[in-house]
Amino acid sequence: MKNIIIGQYIPGKGLFYRLDPRTKIVSVLFIMIAVFLLQTIEQLLIALGVAIIMLLIGRISIIKVLKGLKPILVLLIFTFIFQIMLNREGVMIVNQEMQLTIFTALFLLLALIIWRILSRYIRYRFLLFLAFVASIFLILVYVDFGYPLVNSFSFKIYEQGLRMSAFVVVRLLIIITLSTVLTLTTKPTDLTQGLEKLMHPLKKIGFDSESFALIISISLRYIPTIFDEANKIMLAQASRGADFSEGKLKDKLKQVISLLVPMFIIAFMRSEELANAMESRNFVPGEKRTRIYELVFSYRDVLATTISVLILAGAIVLKVI
Amino acid sequence: MSYIEVKELSYSYNNKTNVLEDISINIEKGEWIAILGHNGSGKSTLAKALVGLLEPATGEIFIDGTLLNEDSAFEVRKKIGIVFQNPDNQFVGVTVRDDIAFGMENLCVPREEMLEKIKFFAKKVNMLDSLDKEPANLSGGQKQRVAIAGILAMQSDIIIFDEATSMLDPFSREELVKYIKTLHKDGLTIIMITHEINEALLADRILVMNKGKVYAFEETEVIMKKKEVFTDNHLELPVALDLANSLEENESHKEIRDKLWEYALIK
Amino acid sequence: MGIRFNQVSYDYSSFAQGLYTAIKDINLEITEKNEFIALVGHTGSGKSTLAKHMNALIFPTSGSLEIFGNIITSKRSKKIKYNSIRKKVGLVFQFPEYQLFEETVEKDIMFGPMNFKITRDEAKILAKEALNLVGLDDTYLTRNPYNLSGGEKKRVSIAGILAMDPDILVLDEPTSGLDPAGKRVLMNLFKDINEKTGKTIVIITHDMDLVYQYFNRVLVMNDSKLIYDGLPEQLFKEKDLYINHLDYPNTIKVLTYLNQKLNLNLNVYQKTNADALLEIKRAAKL
């Protein structure tokens, strides 16, 4: 469970690492709002270009960002395909006859087998998957001999459908890139402290941002521990015959309880011990504390904030006209 | 007045049977005390009471002349720190650096001073190269060492180890004990709760607890000669001393007996 | 044949350490009857990973193992009932807190057997038998497992596995955290179960005194490899255990010290204090 890339800080150097977390949070927020204000695919593509230039300036490996996209890749592809299939407005740009014959079926099966076998040995499984999808299309279009299984059908793409799907996907892409840049270049501790400082004014309405930040940072610290523990509990119960993949619903319920109860009880014991450890080191909730991390605002931060404000302003202007 | 004075201390959970009963002990500055006793004898409760995590039903605790109570707890805890059994449940920081800083942050130590002290005390427990490491990538022994550095950074000069070695493997355990030895040499007062008789032998004095009471509190050499202390408390003598005690008191065995004692009490 | 490891390796990848080889090229045979085996090794040597293979909780990255006739490889096979392997080879984890979850000891022990389609009444009988086997009487059946002492919890968690009546029982550091007396009581119990029921028992431990006194077969893991499989005494004679971050039994250490300091010629390989005492007396007479 340690290899979740999304939301993962990777140590490095470069412009974004040197920015104050407050600047990064605020700037990313501004630019995200700006992206949501954009209305045409052209504007969005320019924004994507800007995002990529940002990555290059910050010397952030694009491959790492792409890896961050992995968990939502399926979502992106589905959004894309659904938008294309369902939106039938505007000029029709593709109208391709397709047929499913006995031979097409055979070829499809062959393609499937080749894909399954290759995917065991090839590292870039996603590229292989794309190749597989492309080959399905090619087979459906060009293999037109043999006994037809269903009537030939046509695959249509409309201009508006293409635009809309590209629009949605590019927007998602930008948003995710932005947030990945934020989490990739900001230590969780800095992130929480940035949030804490940004929310400090809320103290007036009774929101204790310091305790909030401490809670977040302790949660962050214990996430790997808890995952590790959950895994061990699962193995311990599996050793007692709890089969989490099969079994009737009633059995399943019991098995889930057999996982949750130990997890809660251990968490409860831990929180008590942790509270003792913190108290013995003179932690008093709500009291003034100094901090080892100090946020320093430099000219870079002024520059970055200004740029993000300008981008937001630009997007607002575009929206208004 | 002794550095630590416990006077007629009693404690009970929910007013039921006493977990601690009428404990009176004095500990001098720079002493190394081991506390032995089987599970449920009240060792850990006593440790918690000493750092003010529990409020005694009756009796008093003085640390360096200050009466420990709710008002003085903050000041007293600057002097006395505790390393608990489970390395994972006391590591507050996201990184080693954060964790060493935690206590100092609570004491409002200025940032510059904190950074210097973190380096100094991380070096002391040989964790200087790991300041940016996260707890998930540290061994149990390393986490315990970080806990020690955090206490030292608060300028405490009494450290309680509440079965701090019991979840470690023998190798890391031995390593941690080495660090504790250097702390003792530096003049710190050490109170070590343990199951391991070999660890207890390192102490100047041993306190044996039984059912919440002080069963015996004497110099290590003295207590090791009293076989009944061990049999009464389900404790096992270390092998060397068991052999020494079993050898007849005659001249031909004297040399061997002396060497066995020497072996057991190597510090 | 109970369990046979055939060139088994296991890699796992973690964000922090990258690809990590937990065990490498393990060849090992454990028969299903009457064995009493210690598994030792420093932290991170791979002994827990080895144990998890024994009941197919994890699958080898390469190589294969045979567990009661089932061939386990890196691929999950539809033909194999993995659950039934866990009934044959019981694995008890180090911390009882990982498995206790029911409100009574009886119900908790019944959880294992009930996962194998037997009736409630049968499970009740099995639970009672298992509880008695670990040295607790029937009054414990109705107690809440969370209100027990550390040692009692440990016993209940062992009973929870024993109730499934496995042929082989694997225990991960069952004596850790107990005082010396508690350790001995528990070890005697395991020895007793081994002798009474003929079940093969594999115990992971760090305690070399126990290894020497109780076992006649010891497996040593070091840096992912199985570096020794044989008699404990032979191990102490042949290998430099300090290199492997392991220790020697106290009797050997004490007697070696006497030999060095007093120029004696004691045979240091004495299992118990009583044996060591006889040896010292013998030497002193000369």
PDB file of C-alpha atoms in Angstrom, chain A residues 99-304:
ATOM      1  CA  GLN A  99     -19.178  -5.452 -39.958  1.00  0.00           C
ATOM      2  CA  LEU A 100     -19.067  -8.404 -37.642  1.00  0.00           C
ATOM      3  CA  THR A 101     -18.473 -11.594 -39.597  1.00  0.00           C
ATOM      4  CA  ILE A 102     -17.308 -14.979 -38.505  1.00  0.00           C
ATOM      5  CA  PHE A 103     -13.773 -13.953 -39.464  1.00  0.00           C
ATOM      6  CA  THR A 104     -13.923 -10.639 -37.638  1.00  0.00           C
ATOM      7  CA  ALA A 105     -14.961 -12.549 -34.548  1.00  0.00           C
ATOM      8  CA  LEU A 106     -12.005 -14.877 -35.039  1.00  0.00           C
ATOM      9  CA  PHE A 107      -9.608 -11.985 -35.495  1.00  0.00           C
ATOM     10  CA  LEU A 108     -11.030 -10.218 -32.450  1.00  0.00           C
ATOM     11  CA  LEU A 109     -10.503 -13.342 -30.408  1.00  0.00           C
ATOM     12  CA  LEU A 110      -6.956 -13.607 -31.706  1.00  0.00           C
ATOM     13  CA  ALA A 111      -6.277  -9.957 -30.834  1.00  0.00           C
ATOM     14  CA  LEU A 112      -7.639 -10.570 -27.342  1.00  0.00           C
ATOM     15  CA  ILE A 113      -5.401 -13.584 -26.822  1.00  0.00           C
ATOM     16  CA  ILE A 114      -2.321 -11.760 -28.126  1.00  0.00           C
ATOM     17  CA  TRP A 115      -3.102  -8.815 -25.831  1.00  0.00           C
ATOM     18  CA  ARG A 116      -3.531 -11.035 -22.764  1.00  0.00           C
ATOM     19  CA  ILE A 117      -0.300 -12.911 -23.414  1.00  0.00           C
ATOM     20  CA  LEU A 118       1.761  -9.849 -24.267  1.00  0.00           C
ATOM     21  CA  SER A 119       0.477  -7.902 -21.258  1.00  0.00           C
ATOM     22  CA  ARG A 120       2.263 -10.379 -19.033  1.00  0.00           C
ATOM     23  CA  TYR A 121       5.632  -9.553 -20.476  1.00  0.00           C
ATOM     24  CA  ILE A 122       5.440  -5.958 -21.596  1.00  0.00           C
ATOM     25  CA  ARG A 123       6.023  -3.105 -19.188  1.00  0.00           C
ATOM     26  CA  TYR A 124       3.937  -0.400 -20.855  1.00  0.00           C
ATOM     27  CA  ARG A 125       0.641  -2.174 -20.492  1.00  0.00           C
ATOM     28  CA  PHE A 126      -1.362   0.940 -21.166  1.00  0.00           C
ATOM     29  CA  LEU A 127       0.201   1.459 -24.612  1.00  0.00           C
ATOM     30  CA  LEU A 128      -0.503  -2.166 -25.339  1.00  0.00           C
ATOM     31  CA  PHE A 129      -4.103  -1.666 -24.294  1.00  0.00           C
ATOM     32  CA  LEU A 130      -4.412   1.286 -26.654  1.00  0.00           C
ATOM     33  CA  ALA A 131      -2.946  -0.832 -29.439  1.00  0.00           C
ATOM     34  CA  PHE A 132      -5.505  -3.496 -28.634  1.00  0.00           C
ATOM     35  CA  VAL A 133      -8.398  -1.026 -28.798  1.00  0.00           C
ATOM     36  CA  ALA A 134      -7.071   0.358 -32.091  1.00  0.00           C
ATOM     37  CA  SER A 135      -6.787  -3.128 -33.536  1.00  0.00           C
ATOM     38  CA  ILE A 136     -10.430  -3.813 -32.634  1.00  0.00           C
ATOM     39  CA  PHE A 137     -11.410  -0.821 -34.743  1.00  0.00           C
ATOM     40  CA  LEU A 138      -9.194  -1.847 -37.636  1.00  0.00           C
ATOM     41  CA  ILE A 139     -10.525  -5.390 -37.592  1.00  0.00           C
ATOM     42  CA  LEU A 140     -14.129  -4.206 -37.459  1.00  0.00           C
ATOM     43  CA  VAL A 141     -13.530  -1.900 -40.413  1.00  0.00           C
ATOM     44  CA  TYR A 142     -11.331  -3.905 -42.735  1.00  0.00           C
ATOM     45  CA  VAL A 143     -12.169  -7.566 -42.148  1.00  0.00           C
ATOM     46  CA  ASP A 144     -15.286  -7.666 -44.284  1.00  0.00           C
ATOM     47  CA  PHE A 145     -15.219 -11.184 -45.619  1.00  0.00           C
ATOM     48  CA  GLY A 146     -16.789 -14.323 -44.223  1.00  0.00           C
ATOM     49  CA  TYR A 147     -20.249 -15.181 -42.984  1.00  0.00           C
ATOM     50  CA  PRO A 148     -21.830 -12.060 -41.420  1.00  0.00           C
ATOM     51  CA  LEU A 149     -23.029 -12.580 -37.851  1.00  0.00           C
ATOM     52  CA  VAL A 150     -25.040  -9.362 -37.592  1.00  0.00           C
ATOM     53  CA  ASN A 151     -26.035  -6.708 -40.073  1.00  0.00           C
ATOM     54  CA  SER A 152     -23.284  -4.263 -40.878  1.00  0.00           C
ATOM     55  CA  PHE A 153     -23.471  -1.140 -38.747  1.00  0.00           C
ATOM     56  CA  SER A 154     -21.828   2.233 -38.960  1.00  0.00           C
ATOM     57  CA  PHE A 155     -19.715   4.083 -36.492  1.00  0.00           C
ATOM     58  CA  LYS A 156     -20.369   7.814 -36.503  1.00  0.00           C
ATOM     59  CA  ILE A 157     -18.508  10.668 -34.933  1.00  0.00           C
ATOM     60  CA  TYR A 158     -20.003  14.141 -34.878  1.00  0.00           C
ATOM     61  CA  GLU A 159     -17.996  17.314 -34.619  1.00  0.00           C
ATOM     62  CA  GLN A 160     -19.723  18.443 -31.464  1.00  0.00           C
ATOM     63  CA  GLY A 161     -19.250  15.066 -29.833  1.00  0.00           C
ATOM     64  CA  LEU A 162     -15.550  15.167 -30.544  1.00  0.00           C
ATOM     65  CA  ARG A 163     -15.308  18.708 -29.222  1.00  0.00           C
ATOM     66  CA  MET A 164     -17.233  17.985 -26.059  1.00  0.00           C
ATOM     67  CA  SER A 165     -15.319  14.833 -25.236  1.00  0.00           C
ATOM     68  CA  ALA A 166     -11.998  16.540 -25.872  1.00  0.00           C
ATOM     69  CA  PHE A 167     -13.182  19.466 -23.747  1.00  0.00           C
ATOM     70  CA  VAL A 168     -14.116  17.352 -20.762  1.00  0.00           C
ATOM     71  CA  VAL A 169     -11.020  15.200 -20.938  1.00  0.00           C
ATOM     72  CA  VAL A 170      -8.580  18.082 -21.355  1.00  0.00           C
ATOM     73  CA  ARG A 171     -10.181  19.938 -18.468  1.00  0.00           C
ATOM     74  CA  LEU A 172      -9.869  16.920 -16.215  1.00  0.00           C
ATOM     75  CA  LEU A 173      -6.309  16.462 -17.387  1.00  0.00           C
ATOM     76  CA  ILE A 174      -5.362  20.017 -16.456  1.00  0.00           C
ATOM     77  CA  ILE A 175      -7.030  19.868 -13.058  1.00  0.00           C
ATOM     78  CA  ILE A 176      -5.290  16.637 -12.203  1.00  0.00           C
ATOM     79  CA  THR A 177      -1.942  17.869 -13.475  1.00  0.00           C
ATOM     80  CA  LEU A 178      -2.264  20.953 -11.297  1.00  0.00           C
ATOM     81  CA  SER A 179      -3.125  19.068  -8.170  1.00  0.00           C
ATOM     82  CA  THR A 180      -0.404  16.507  -8.879  1.00  0.00           C
ATOM     83  CA  VAL A 181       2.125  19.328  -9.189  1.00  0.00           C
ATOM     84  CA  LEU A 182       0.954  20.582  -5.813  1.00  0.00           C
ATOM     85  CA  THR A 183       1.199  17.284  -3.978  1.00  0.00           C
ATOM     86  CA  LEU A 184       4.277  16.104  -5.840  1.00  0.00           C
ATOM     87  CA  THR A 185       6.339  19.110  -4.864  1.00  0.00           C
ATOM     88  CA  THR A 186       4.966  19.858  -1.392  1.00  0.00           C
ATOM     89  CA  LYS A 187       5.725  17.829   1.687  1.00  0.00           C
ATOM     90  CA  PRO A 188       2.560  16.763   3.529  1.00  0.00           C
ATOM     91  CA  THR A 189       3.816  18.685   6.556  1.00  0.00           C
ATOM     92  CA  ASP A 190       4.219  21.871   4.500  1.00  0.00           C
ATOM     93  CA  LEU A 191       0.853  21.337   2.910  1.00  0.00           C
ATOM     94  CA  THR A 192      -0.890  21.063   6.245  1.00  0.00           C
ATOM     95  CA  GLN A 193       0.996  24.027   7.600  1.00  0.00           C
ATOM     96  CA  GLY A 194       0.101  26.057   4.519  1.00  0.00           C
ATOM     97  CA  LEU A 195      -3.543  25.132   5.001  1.00  0.00           C
ATOM     98  CA  GLU A 196      -3.294  25.977   8.673  1.00  0.00           C
ATOM     99  CA  LYS A 197      -1.902  29.430   7.991  1.00  0.00           C
ATOM    100  CA  LEU A 198      -4.413  30.099   5.221  1.00  0.00           C
ATOM    101  CA  MET A 199      -7.265  29.154   7.513  1.00  0.00           C
ATOM    102  CA  HIS A 200      -5.868  31.084  10.440  1.00  0.00           C
ATOM    103  CA  PRO A 201      -8.292  34.012   9.926  1.00  0.00           C
ATOM    104  CA  LEU A 202     -11.124  31.540  10.557  1.00  0.00           C
ATOM    105  CA  LYS A 203     -10.112  31.596  14.232  1.00  0.00           C
ATOM    106  CA  LYS A 204     -12.462  34.535  14.595  1.00  0.00           C
ATOM    107  CA  ILE A 205     -15.409  32.304  13.878  1.00  0.00           C
ATOM    108  CA  GLY A 206     -14.112  29.691  16.304  1.00  0.00           C
ATOM    109  CA  PHE A 207     -12.210  27.421  13.958  1.00  0.00           C
ATOM    110  CA  ASP A 208      -8.989  26.169  15.569  1.00  0.00           C
ATOM    111  CA  SER A 209      -6.775  25.812  12.515  1.00  0.00           C
ATOM    112  CA  GLU A 210      -3.741  24.668  14.540  1.00  0.00           C
ATOM    113  CA  SER A 211      -5.459  21.650  16.030  1.00  0.00           C
ATOM    114  CA  PHE A 212      -6.933  20.942  12.637  1.00  0.00           C
ATOM    115  CA  ALA A 213      -3.449  20.931  11.086  1.00  0.00           C
ATOM    116  CA  LEU A 214      -2.092  18.688  13.838  1.00  0.00           C
ATOM    117  CA  ILE A 215      -4.931  16.226  13.340  1.00  0.00           C
ATOM    118  CA  ILE A 216      -4.231  16.107   9.613  1.00  0.00           C
ATOM    119  CA  SER A 217      -0.511  15.621  10.084  1.00  0.00           C
ATOM    120  CA  ILE A 218      -1.010  12.834  12.622  1.00  0.00           C
ATOM    121  CA  SER A 219      -3.500  11.160  10.288  1.00  0.00           C
ATOM    122  CA  LEU A 220      -0.983  11.393   7.451  1.00  0.00           C
ATOM    123  CA  ARG A 221       1.656   9.875   9.655  1.00  0.00           C
ATOM    124  CA  TYR A 222      -0.547   6.915  10.609  1.00  0.00           C
ATOM    125  CA  ILE A 223      -1.992   6.084   7.190  1.00  0.00           C
ATOM    126  CA  PRO A 224       0.830   3.677   6.235  1.00  0.00           C
ATOM    127  CA  THR A 225       0.752   2.102   9.703  1.00  0.00           C
ATOM    128  CA  ILE A 226      -2.985   1.503   9.520  1.00  0.00           C
ATOM    129  CA  PHE A 227      -2.817   0.066   6.000  1.00  0.00           C
ATOM    130  CA  ASP A 228      -0.059  -2.240   7.090  1.00  0.00           C
ATOM    131  CA  GLU A 229      -2.099  -3.335  10.068  1.00  0.00           C
ATOM    132  CA  ALA A 230      -5.265  -3.868   8.030  1.00  0.00           C
ATOM    133  CA  ASN A 231      -3.263  -6.102   5.762  1.00  0.00           C
ATOM    134  CA  LYS A 232      -1.985  -8.145   8.689  1.00  0.00           C
ATOM    135  CA  ILE A 233      -5.451  -8.482  10.191  1.00  0.00           C
ATOM    136  CA  MET A 234      -6.756  -9.648   6.845  1.00  0.00           C
ATOM    137  CA  LEU A 235      -4.048 -12.298   6.636  1.00  0.00           C
ATOM    138  CA  ALA A 236      -4.686 -13.352  10.236  1.00  0.00           C
ATOM    139  CA  GLN A 237      -8.389 -13.865   9.534  1.00  0.00           C
ATOM    140  CA  ALA A 238      -7.666 -15.523   6.193  1.00  0.00           C
ATOM    141  CA  SER A 239      -5.595 -17.980   8.223  1.00  0.00           C
ATOM    142  CA  ARG A 240      -8.786 -18.802  10.106  1.00  0.00           C
ATOM    143  CA  GLY A 241     -10.542 -19.616   6.860  1.00  0.00           C
ATOM    144  CA  ALA A 242     -12.154 -16.251   6.191  1.00  0.00           C
ATOM    145  CA  ASP A 243     -12.312 -16.177   2.420  1.00  0.00           C
ATOM    146  CA  PHE A 244     -12.851 -12.586   1.392  1.00  0.00           C
ATOM    147  CA  SER A 245     -13.354 -13.367  -2.273  1.00  0.00           C
ATOM    148  CA  GLU A 246     -16.032 -16.042  -2.058  1.00  0.00           C
ATOM    149  CA  GLY A 247     -18.802 -17.035   0.263  1.00  0.00           C
ATOM    150  CA  LYS A 248     -22.386 -16.079   0.879  1.00  0.00           C
ATOM    151  CA  LEU A 249     -23.460 -12.578   1.814  1.00  0.00           C
ATOM    152  CA  LYS A 250     -24.096 -13.591   5.403  1.00  0.00           C
ATOM    153  CA  ASP A 251     -20.610 -15.091   5.729  1.00  0.00           C
ATOM    154  CA  LYS A 252     -19.146 -12.034   4.084  1.00  0.00           C
ATOM    155  CA  LEU A 253     -20.737  -9.740   6.611  1.00  0.00           C
ATOM    156  CA  LYS A 254     -19.159 -11.717   9.415  1.00  0.00           C
ATOM    157  CA  GLN A 255     -15.796 -11.601   7.672  1.00  0.00           C
ATOM    158  CA  VAL A 256     -15.962  -7.857   7.277  1.00  0.00           C
ATOM    159  CA  ILE A 257     -16.775  -7.574  10.978  1.00  0.00           C
ATOM    160  CA  SER A 258     -13.786  -9.803  11.744  1.00  0.00           C
ATOM    161  CA  LEU A 259     -11.653  -7.183  10.013  1.00  0.00           C
ATOM    162  CA  LEU A 260     -13.257  -4.044  11.355  1.00  0.00           C
ATOM    163  CA  VAL A 261     -13.466  -4.946  15.040  1.00  0.00           C
ATOM    164  CA  PRO A 262      -9.716  -5.575  15.491  1.00  0.00           C
ATOM    165  CA  MET A 263      -8.923  -2.473  13.446  1.00  0.00           C
ATOM    166  CA  PHE A 264     -11.085  -0.279  15.637  1.00  0.00           C
ATOM    167  CA  ILE A 265      -9.878  -1.782  18.869  1.00  0.00           C
ATOM    168  CA  ILE A 266      -6.236  -1.394  17.886  1.00  0.00           C
ATOM    169  CA  ALA A 267      -6.873   2.168  16.734  1.00  0.00           C
ATOM    170  CA  PHE A 268      -8.530   2.883  20.058  1.00  0.00           C
ATOM    171  CA  MET A 269      -5.617   1.501  22.058  1.00  0.00           C
ATOM    172  CA  ARG A 270      -3.219   3.405  19.852  1.00  0.00           C
ATOM    173  CA  SER A 271      -4.984   6.715  20.326  1.00  0.00           C
ATOM    174  CA  GLU A 272      -4.795   6.280  24.066  1.00  0.00           C
ATOM    175  CA  GLU A 273      -1.083   5.496  23.996  1.00  0.00           C
ATOM    176  CA  LEU A 274      -0.453   8.323  21.568  1.00  0.00           C
ATOM    177  CA  ALA A 275      -2.292  10.759  23.791  1.00  0.00           C
ATOM    178  CA  ASN A 276      -0.116   9.674  26.717  1.00  0.00           C
ATOM    179  CA  ALA A 277       3.056  10.041  24.656  1.00  0.00           C
ATOM    180  CA  MET A 278       2.028  13.526  23.521  1.00  0.00           C
ATOM    181  CA  GLU A 279       1.062  14.632  26.986  1.00  0.00           C
ATOM    182  CA  SER A 280       4.298  13.338  28.484  1.00  0.00           C
ATOM    183  CA  ARG A 281       6.097  15.533  25.988  1.00  0.00           C
ATOM    184  CA  ASN A 282       4.208  18.525  27.276  1.00  0.00           C
ATOM    185  CA  PHE A 283       1.622  18.892  24.564  1.00  0.00           C
ATOM    186  CA  VAL A 284      -1.306  20.960  25.821  1.00  0.00           C
ATOM    187  CA  PRO A 285      -4.149  21.327  23.304  1.00  0.00           C
ATOM    188  CA  GLY A 286      -4.778  24.917  22.326  1.00  0.00           C
ATOM    189  CA  GLU A 287      -1.586  26.267  23.919  1.00  0.00           C
ATOM    190  CA  LYS A 288       0.902  28.329  21.974  1.00  0.00           C
ATOM    191  CA  ARG A 289       3.647  26.330  20.291  1.00  0.00           C
ATOM    192  CA  THR A 290       6.625  27.291  18.182  1.00  0.00           C
ATOM    193  CA  ARG A 291       7.193  25.575  14.874  1.00  0.00           C
ATOM    194  CA  ILE A 292      10.182  23.939  13.373  1.00  0.00           C
ATOM    195  CA  TYR A 293       8.941  24.834   9.901  1.00  0.00           C
ATOM    196  CA  GLU A 294       8.751  28.443   9.039  1.00  0.00           C
ATOM    197  CA  LEU A 295       7.011  29.612   5.911  1.00  0.00           C
ATOM    198  CA  VAL A 296       8.977  32.297   4.130  1.00  0.00           C
ATOM    199  CA  PHE A 297       7.379  34.435   1.491  1.00  0.00           C
ATOM    200  CA  SER A 298       9.889  35.443  -1.187  1.00  0.00           C
ATOM    201  CA  TYR A 299       9.840  37.357  -4.483  1.00  0.00           C
ATOM    202  CA  ARG A 300       9.110  34.045  -6.234  1.00  0.00           C
ATOM    203  CA  ASP A 301       5.893  33.723  -4.296  1.00  0.00           C
ATOM    204  CA  VAL A 302       4.857  37.236  -5.183  1.00  0.00           C
ATOM    205  CA  LEU A 303       5.561  36.458  -8.819  1.00  0.00           C
ATOM    206  CA  ALA A 304       3.685  33.139  -8.792  1.00  0.00           C
TER     207      ALA A 304
END
